[in-house]
Amino acid sequence: MKKTILLMSFLSFMGLLKAQTDITDAANFKRYVEANKNNTITNGVVFIGNSITEGWVNMRPEFFSSNNYIGRGISGQTSPQLLLRFRQDVLNLKPEAVVINIGTNDIALNTGEYCPQLTIDCIRSMADLAQAHGIKVILSSVLPVGEYPWRKEVKDVPKKIDELNARIKAYADANGFGYIDYNTPMREPNGALIAAYGNDGVHPTAEGYEIMEKIAKATIDKVLKK
């Protein structure tokens, strides 16, 4: 009996350890560990986000290199995952400003049930951390999506995105943060991404990123001058 109890306790401990390890793995701390070594970006800007940010750097690297920007996007990530790695991938780099773009994968249920309050709270926590370290905060809208190809069971996607964007903008306005609206100039009347700006309905094409660059740089320049 005692052996059975010990075995069950050990298995429970291993299950807990595995869950904790999975959370660590989900944050993907290893993704930028080498790039971050001995690296700071004085007077520069860090873009943190998901595959939209990661793809931006890969597809349009000159936008980042020519403006003293760096990207710290990881495909598939949600707001809690960004918060977990925010110190490593933003604070430790000592940028002048950070651009936070997150939320679409929360809505797509990538890491569980979508809770709008959790998403905005994670964004608020990242903003709080940035401010505490003297880093200027720039929030940005979730890009338009009509339907997630990998999660077609999620309904009313444009409505959910619009509601989250309204909360992000209201929070940015209330706190004097910069706000980049990618959504309005990139959407169809039905709330989907304009086809020329995204070949899968979610991720921007080069043309889509060009639109984003013009909007982002104008806002960033304004914030950096404050």
PDB file of C-alpha atoms in Angstrom:
ATOM      1  CA  MET A   1       0.000   0.000   0.000  1.00  0.00           C
ATOM      2  CA  LYS A   2       2.796   2.372   0.968  1.00  0.00           C
ATOM      3  CA  LYS A   3       4.584   1.616  -2.307  1.00  0.00           C
ATOM      4  CA  THR A   4       1.408   2.359  -4.221  1.00  0.00           C
ATOM      5  CA  ILE A   5       1.006   5.718  -2.471  1.00  0.00           C
ATOM      6  CA  LEU A   6       4.654   6.586  -3.120  1.00  0.00           C
ATOM      7  CA  LEU A   7       4.298   5.608  -6.767  1.00  0.00           C
ATOM      8  CA  MET A   8       1.163   7.715  -7.156  1.00  0.00           C
ATOM      9  CA  SER A   9       2.867  10.676  -5.465  1.00  0.00           C
ATOM     10  CA  PHE A  10       5.860  10.339  -7.740  1.00  0.00           C
ATOM     11  CA  LEU A  11       3.660  10.168 -10.837  1.00  0.00           C
ATOM     12  CA  SER A  12       1.718  13.210  -9.654  1.00  0.00           C
ATOM     13  CA  PHE A  13       4.970  15.099  -9.117  1.00  0.00           C
ATOM     14  CA  MET A  14       6.221  14.107 -12.558  1.00  0.00           C
ATOM     15  CA  GLY A  15       2.919  15.204 -14.073  1.00  0.00           C
ATOM     16  CA  LEU A  16       3.231  18.587 -12.370  1.00  0.00           C
ATOM     17  CA  LEU A  17       6.854  18.878 -13.472  1.00  0.00           C
ATOM     18  CA  LYS A  18       5.880  18.036 -17.039  1.00  0.00           C
ATOM     19  CA  ALA A  19       3.141  20.676 -16.987  1.00  0.00           C
ATOM     20  CA  GLN A  20       5.622  23.243 -15.733  1.00  0.00           C
ATOM     21  CA  THR A  21       8.122  22.220 -18.389  1.00  0.00           C
ATOM     22  CA  ASP A  22       5.448  22.482 -21.056  1.00  0.00           C
ATOM     23  CA  ILE A  23       4.713  26.060 -19.963  1.00  0.00           C
ATOM     24  CA  THR A  24       8.393  26.911 -20.210  1.00  0.00           C
ATOM     25  CA  ASP A  25       8.606  25.310 -23.613  1.00  0.00           C
ATOM     26  CA  ALA A  26       5.497  27.170 -24.716  1.00  0.00           C
ATOM     27  CA  ALA A  27       7.213  30.487 -24.024  1.00  0.00           C
ATOM     28  CA  ASN A  28      10.066  29.334 -26.303  1.00  0.00           C
ATOM     29  CA  PHE A  29      12.775  31.169 -24.393  1.00  0.00           C
ATOM     30  CA  LYS A  30      15.411  29.508 -26.579  1.00  0.00           C
ATOM     31  CA  ARG A  31      14.208  31.162 -29.771  1.00  0.00           C
ATOM     32  CA  TYR A  32      16.158  34.396 -29.303  1.00  0.00           C
ATOM     33  CA  VAL A  33      18.646  33.468 -26.602  1.00  0.00           C
ATOM     34  CA  GLU A  34      21.640  33.677 -28.945  1.00  0.00           C
ATOM     35  CA  ALA A  35      20.429  36.834 -30.663  1.00  0.00           C
ATOM     36  CA  ASN A  36      19.920  38.477 -27.281  1.00  0.00           C
ATOM     37  CA  LYS A  37      23.396  37.721 -25.936  1.00  0.00           C
ATOM     38  CA  ASN A  38      25.307  40.924 -25.239  1.00  0.00           C
ATOM     39  CA  ASN A  39      22.761  42.727 -27.366  1.00  0.00           C
ATOM     40  CA  THR A  40      21.085  46.018 -26.557  1.00  0.00           C
ATOM     41  CA  ILE A  41      19.267  48.362 -28.889  1.00  0.00           C
ATOM     42  CA  THR A  42      19.966  51.825 -27.517  1.00  0.00           C
ATOM     43  CA  ASN A  43      17.591  54.414 -29.006  1.00  0.00           C
ATOM     44  CA  GLY A  44      15.928  51.596 -30.923  1.00  0.00           C
ATOM     45  CA  VAL A  45      12.611  49.764 -30.943  1.00  0.00           C
ATOM     46  CA  VAL A  46      11.684  46.150 -30.257  1.00  0.00           C
ATOM     47  CA  PHE A  47       8.663  44.659 -32.018  1.00  0.00           C
ATOM     48  CA  ILE A  48       7.289  41.740 -30.009  1.00  0.00           C
ATOM     49  CA  GLY A  49       4.511  39.498 -31.254  1.00  0.00           C
ATOM     50  CA  ASN A  50       3.593  36.300 -33.053  1.00  0.00           C
ATOM     51  CA  SER A  51       4.071  35.013 -36.616  1.00  0.00           C
ATOM     52  CA  ILE A  52       2.971  38.340 -38.067  1.00  0.00           C
ATOM     53  CA  THR A  53       5.970  40.006 -36.432  1.00  0.00           C
ATOM     54  CA  GLU A  54       8.287  37.086 -37.165  1.00  0.00           C
ATOM     55  CA  GLY A  55       7.221  36.987 -40.812  1.00  0.00           C
ATOM     56  CA  TRP A  56       7.669  40.738 -41.108  1.00  0.00           C
ATOM     57  CA  VAL A  57      11.349  40.522 -40.157  1.00  0.00           C
ATOM     58  CA  ASN A  58      11.898  37.594 -42.503  1.00  0.00           C
ATOM     59  CA  MET A  59      10.108  39.138 -45.462  1.00  0.00           C
ATOM     60  CA  ARG A  60      11.123  42.787 -45.038  1.00  0.00           C
ATOM     61  CA  PRO A  61      14.410  42.793 -43.054  1.00  0.00           C
ATOM     62  CA  GLU A  62      15.526  46.137 -44.479  1.00  0.00           C
ATOM     63  CA  PHE A  63      12.644  47.903 -42.719  1.00  0.00           C
ATOM     64  CA  PHE A  64      14.083  46.796 -39.401  1.00  0.00           C
ATOM     65  CA  SER A  65      17.788  47.208 -40.089  1.00  0.00           C
ATOM     66  CA  SER A  66      17.407  50.689 -41.598  1.00  0.00           C
ATOM     67  CA  ASN A  67      15.350  52.037 -38.700  1.00  0.00           C
ATOM     68  CA  ASN A  68      17.177  50.509 -35.711  1.00  0.00           C
ATOM     69  CA  TYR A  69      14.267  48.149 -35.061  1.00  0.00           C
ATOM     70  CA  ILE A  70      14.504  44.482 -34.107  1.00  0.00           C
ATOM     71  CA  GLY A  71      11.823  41.811 -34.185  1.00  0.00           C
ATOM     72  CA  ARG A  72      11.035  39.321 -31.479  1.00  0.00           C
ATOM     73  CA  GLY A  73       8.078  37.480 -32.956  1.00  0.00           C
ATOM     74  CA  ILE A  74       7.359  33.774 -32.459  1.00  0.00           C
ATOM     75  CA  SER A  75       4.833  31.964 -34.607  1.00  0.00           C
ATOM     76  CA  GLY A  76       1.654  30.799 -32.908  1.00  0.00           C
ATOM     77  CA  GLN A  77       2.126  32.647 -29.648  1.00  0.00           C
ATOM     78  CA  THR A  78      -0.565  34.203 -27.507  1.00  0.00           C
ATOM     79  CA  SER A  79      -0.511  37.049 -24.980  1.00  0.00           C
ATOM     80  CA  PRO A  80       0.447  34.932 -21.917  1.00  0.00           C
ATOM     81  CA  GLN A  81       3.417  33.535 -23.836  1.00  0.00           C
ATOM     82  CA  LEU A  82       4.599  37.034 -24.741  1.00  0.00           C
ATOM     83  CA  LEU A  83       4.303  38.106 -21.132  1.00  0.00           C
ATOM     84  CA  LEU A  84       6.425  35.155 -20.011  1.00  0.00           C
ATOM     85  CA  ARG A  85       9.313  36.146 -22.287  1.00  0.00           C
ATOM     86  CA  PHE A  86       8.885  39.916 -22.112  1.00  0.00           C
ATOM     87  CA  ARG A  87      11.834  40.465 -19.774  1.00  0.00           C
ATOM     88  CA  GLN A  88      14.194  38.372 -21.870  1.00  0.00           C
ATOM     89  CA  ASP A  89      13.127  39.609 -25.278  1.00  0.00           C
ATOM     90  CA  VAL A  90      12.330  43.253 -24.495  1.00  0.00           C
ATOM     91  CA  LEU A  91      13.421  44.610 -21.120  1.00  0.00           C
ATOM     92  CA  ASN A  92      16.923  43.156 -21.187  1.00  0.00           C
ATOM     93  CA  LEU A  93      17.556  44.725 -24.605  1.00  0.00           C
ATOM     94  CA  LYS A  94      16.975  48.227 -23.178  1.00  0.00           C
ATOM     95  CA  PRO A  95      15.105  49.694 -26.170  1.00  0.00           C
ATOM     96  CA  GLU A  96      13.697  53.195 -26.220  1.00  0.00           C
ATOM     97  CA  ALA A  97      10.283  51.826 -27.188  1.00  0.00           C
ATOM     98  CA  VAL A  98       8.419  48.569 -27.661  1.00  0.00           C
ATOM     99  CA  VAL A  99       5.677  47.768 -30.172  1.00  0.00           C
ATOM    100  CA  ILE A 100       3.347  45.065 -28.862  1.00  0.00           C
ATOM    101  CA  ASN A 101       1.188  43.209 -31.375  1.00  0.00           C
ATOM    102  CA  ILE A 102      -0.699  40.241 -29.999  1.00  0.00           C
ATOM    103  CA  GLY A 103      -4.185  38.788 -29.678  1.00  0.00           C
ATOM    104  CA  THR A 104      -5.124  37.016 -32.884  1.00  0.00           C
ATOM    105  CA  ASN A 105      -3.888  33.637 -31.648  1.00  0.00           C
ATOM    106  CA  ASP A 106      -5.719  34.163 -28.363  1.00  0.00           C
ATOM    107  CA  ILE A 107      -8.928  34.440 -30.367  1.00  0.00           C
ATOM    108  CA  ALA A 108      -7.890  31.411 -32.442  1.00  0.00           C
ATOM    109  CA  LEU A 109      -7.689  29.338 -29.225  1.00  0.00           C
ATOM    110  CA  ASN A 110      -4.005  28.499 -29.707  1.00  0.00           C
ATOM    111  CA  THR A 111      -3.383  28.068 -25.989  1.00  0.00           C
ATOM    112  CA  GLY A 112      -6.874  27.399 -24.721  1.00  0.00           C
ATOM    113  CA  GLU A 113     -10.206  29.125 -24.254  1.00  0.00           C
ATOM    114  CA  TYR A 114     -10.278  32.747 -25.357  1.00  0.00           C
ATOM    115  CA  CYS A 115     -10.761  35.152 -22.480  1.00  0.00           C
ATOM    116  CA  PRO A 116     -10.732  38.804 -23.615  1.00  0.00           C
ATOM    117  CA  GLN A 117      -9.983  39.999 -20.074  1.00  0.00           C
ATOM    118  CA  LEU A 118      -6.931  37.729 -19.821  1.00  0.00           C
ATOM    119  CA  THR A 119      -5.639  39.008 -23.154  1.00  0.00           C
ATOM    120  CA  ILE A 120      -5.982  42.671 -22.237  1.00  0.00           C
ATOM    121  CA  ASP A 121      -4.548  42.004 -18.766  1.00  0.00           C
ATOM    122  CA  CYS A 122      -1.438  40.401 -20.303  1.00  0.00           C
ATOM    123  CA  ILE A 123      -1.047  43.407 -22.608  1.00  0.00           C
ATOM    124  CA  ARG A 124      -1.470  45.745 -19.620  1.00  0.00           C
ATOM    125  CA  SER A 125       1.148  43.813 -17.654  1.00  0.00           C
ATOM    126  CA  MET A 126       3.646  44.095 -20.503  1.00  0.00           C
ATOM    127  CA  ALA A 127       2.955  47.818 -20.720  1.00  0.00           C
ATOM    128  CA  ASP A 128       3.441  48.172 -16.958  1.00  0.00           C
ATOM    129  CA  LEU A 129       6.785  46.367 -17.131  1.00  0.00           C
ATOM    130  CA  ALA A 130       7.956  48.518 -20.016  1.00  0.00           C
ATOM    131  CA  GLN A 131       6.995  51.730 -18.255  1.00  0.00           C
ATOM    132  CA  ALA A 132       8.734  50.623 -15.065  1.00  0.00           C
ATOM    133  CA  HIS A 133      11.929  50.278 -17.081  1.00  0.00           C
ATOM    134  CA  GLY A 134      11.624  53.609 -18.855  1.00  0.00           C
ATOM    135  CA  ILE A 135      10.566  52.058 -22.162  1.00  0.00           C
ATOM    136  CA  LYS A 136       7.932  53.861 -24.234  1.00  0.00           C
ATOM    137  CA  VAL A 137       4.867  51.769 -25.029  1.00  0.00           C
ATOM    138  CA  ILE A 138       3.225  51.428 -28.421  1.00  0.00           C
ATOM    139  CA  LEU A 139       0.243  49.106 -28.711  1.00  0.00           C
ATOM    140  CA  SER A 140      -1.192  47.925 -31.996  1.00  0.00           C
ATOM    141  CA  SER A 141      -4.387  46.482 -33.354  1.00  0.00           C
ATOM    142  CA  VAL A 142      -4.978  42.886 -34.274  1.00  0.00           C
ATOM    143  CA  LEU A 143      -5.009  42.567 -38.060  1.00  0.00           C
ATOM    144  CA  PRO A 144      -8.301  41.727 -39.768  1.00  0.00           C
ATOM    145  CA  VAL A 145      -9.246  38.066 -40.154  1.00  0.00           C
ATOM    146  CA  GLY A 146     -12.425  36.597 -41.572  1.00  0.00           C
ATOM    147  CA  GLU A 147     -11.702  32.998 -40.600  1.00  0.00           C
ATOM    148  CA  TYR A 148      -8.747  31.091 -39.168  1.00  0.00           C
ATOM    149  CA  PRO A 149      -7.753  28.352 -41.629  1.00  0.00           C
ATOM    150  CA  TRP A 150      -6.500  26.133 -38.794  1.00  0.00           C
ATOM    151  CA  ARG A 151      -9.448  26.827 -36.491  1.00  0.00           C
ATOM    152  CA  LYS A 152     -12.549  27.152 -38.620  1.00  0.00           C
ATOM    153  CA  GLU A 153     -14.820  26.335 -35.698  1.00  0.00           C
ATOM    154  CA  VAL A 154     -14.119  29.777 -34.198  1.00  0.00           C
ATOM    155  CA  LYS A 155     -17.112  31.923 -35.127  1.00  0.00           C
ATOM    156  CA  ASP A 156     -17.609  35.697 -35.369  1.00  0.00           C
ATOM    157  CA  VAL A 157     -13.883  36.302 -35.754  1.00  0.00           C
ATOM    158  CA  PRO A 158     -14.143  39.892 -37.095  1.00  0.00           C
ATOM    159  CA  LYS A 159     -16.459  40.835 -34.226  1.00  0.00           C
ATOM    160  CA  LYS A 160     -14.105  39.387 -31.623  1.00  0.00           C
ATOM    161  CA  ILE A 161     -11.143  41.174 -33.203  1.00  0.00           C
ATOM    162  CA  ASP A 162     -13.026  44.488 -33.319  1.00  0.00           C
ATOM    163  CA  GLU A 163     -14.008  44.168 -29.660  1.00  0.00           C
ATOM    164  CA  LEU A 164     -10.433  43.386 -28.601  1.00  0.00           C
ATOM    165  CA  ASN A 165      -9.047  46.227 -30.705  1.00  0.00           C
ATOM    166  CA  ALA A 166     -11.483  48.635 -29.095  1.00  0.00           C
ATOM    167  CA  ARG A 167     -10.207  47.604 -25.671  1.00  0.00           C
ATOM    168  CA  ILE A 168      -6.565  47.891 -26.705  1.00  0.00           C
ATOM    169  CA  LYS A 169      -7.115  51.358 -28.185  1.00  0.00           C
ATOM    170  CA  ALA A 170      -9.071  52.557 -25.167  1.00  0.00           C
ATOM    171  CA  TYR A 171      -6.281  51.398 -22.869  1.00  0.00           C
ATOM    172  CA  ALA A 172      -3.629  53.053 -25.047  1.00  0.00           C
ATOM    173  CA  ASP A 173      -5.577  56.332 -25.156  1.00  0.00           C
ATOM    174  CA  ALA A 174      -6.213  56.328 -21.403  1.00  0.00           C
ATOM    175  CA  ASN A 175      -2.501  55.943 -20.694  1.00  0.00           C
ATOM    176  CA  GLY A 176      -1.039  58.149 -23.393  1.00  0.00           C
ATOM    177  CA  PHE A 177       0.550  55.252 -25.274  1.00  0.00           C
ATOM    178  CA  GLY A 178       1.082  55.164 -29.010  1.00  0.00           C
ATOM    179  CA  TYR A 179      -1.452  53.119 -30.939  1.00  0.00           C
ATOM    180  CA  ILE A 180      -0.997  51.660 -34.417  1.00  0.00           C
ATOM    181  CA  ASP A 181      -4.190  50.810 -36.295  1.00  0.00           C
ATOM    182  CA  TYR A 182      -3.278  48.183 -38.867  1.00  0.00           C
ATOM    183  CA  ASN A 183      -6.822  46.882 -39.036  1.00  0.00           C
ATOM    184  CA  THR A 184      -8.766  49.733 -40.638  1.00  0.00           C
ATOM    185  CA  PRO A 185      -6.703  50.153 -43.839  1.00  0.00           C
ATOM    186  CA  MET A 186      -6.277  46.405 -44.353  1.00  0.00           C
ATOM    187  CA  ARG A 187      -9.835  45.112 -44.018  1.00  0.00           C
ATOM    188  CA  GLU A 188     -12.679  44.250 -46.323  1.00  0.00           C
ATOM    189  CA  PRO A 189     -16.162  45.557 -45.440  1.00  0.00           C
ATOM    190  CA  ASN A 190     -16.941  42.152 -43.887  1.00  0.00           C
ATOM    191  CA  GLY A 191     -13.933  42.395 -41.556  1.00  0.00           C
ATOM    192  CA  ALA A 192     -11.696  39.978 -43.465  1.00  0.00           C
ATOM    193  CA  LEU A 193      -8.157  40.782 -44.568  1.00  0.00           C
ATOM    194  CA  ILE A 194      -7.959  42.306 -48.050  1.00  0.00           C
ATOM    195  CA  ALA A 195      -6.806  39.461 -50.308  1.00  0.00           C
ATOM    196  CA  ALA A 196      -3.845  41.354 -51.759  1.00  0.00           C
ATOM    197  CA  TYR A 197      -2.555  41.987 -48.240  1.00  0.00           C
ATOM    198  CA  GLY A 198      -2.666  38.369 -47.050  1.00  0.00           C
ATOM    199  CA  ASN A 199      -2.675  35.219 -49.130  1.00  0.00           C
ATOM    200  CA  ASP A 200      -4.072  32.987 -46.364  1.00  0.00           C
ATOM    201  CA  GLY A 201      -6.434  35.488 -44.804  1.00  0.00           C
ATOM    202  CA  VAL A 202      -4.244  35.947 -41.718  1.00  0.00           C
ATOM    203  CA  HIS A 203      -0.587  36.552 -42.545  1.00  0.00           C
ATOM    204  CA  PRO A 204       0.446  39.622 -44.564  1.00  0.00           C
ATOM    205  CA  THR A 205       2.063  39.509 -47.970  1.00  0.00           C
ATOM    206  CA  ALA A 206       4.946  41.847 -48.814  1.00  0.00           C
ATOM    207  CA  GLU A 207       2.334  44.350 -49.999  1.00  0.00           C
ATOM    208  CA  GLY A 208       0.522  44.042 -46.700  1.00  0.00           C
ATOM    209  CA  TYR A 209       3.716  44.651 -44.752  1.00  0.00           C
ATOM    210  CA  GLU A 210       4.402  47.759 -46.823  1.00  0.00           C
ATOM    211  CA  ILE A 211       1.075  49.176 -45.650  1.00  0.00           C
ATOM    212  CA  MET A 212       1.940  48.291 -42.066  1.00  0.00           C
ATOM    213  CA  GLU A 213       5.372  49.889 -42.305  1.00  0.00           C
ATOM    214  CA  LYS A 214       4.027  53.282 -43.296  1.00  0.00           C
ATOM    215  CA  ILE A 215       1.522  53.306 -40.456  1.00  0.00           C
ATOM    216  CA  ALA A 216       3.944  51.919 -37.865  1.00  0.00           C
ATOM    217  CA  LYS A 217       6.827  54.253 -38.644  1.00  0.00           C
ATOM    218  CA  ALA A 218       4.650  57.351 -38.488  1.00  0.00           C
ATOM    219  CA  THR A 219       3.427  56.395 -35.018  1.00  0.00           C
ATOM    220  CA  ILE A 220       6.849  55.304 -33.782  1.00  0.00           C
ATOM    221  CA  ASP A 221       8.497  58.535 -34.944  1.00  0.00           C
ATOM    222  CA  LYS A 222       5.834  60.558 -33.141  1.00  0.00           C
ATOM    223  CA  VAL A 223       6.263  58.605 -29.902  1.00  0.00           C
ATOM    224  CA  LEU A 224      10.065  58.792 -29.985  1.00  0.00           C
ATOM    225  CA  LYS A 225       9.939  62.581 -30.306  1.00  0.00           C
ATOM    226  CA  LYS A 226       8.008  62.961 -27.044  1.00  0.00           C
TER     227      LYS A 226
END
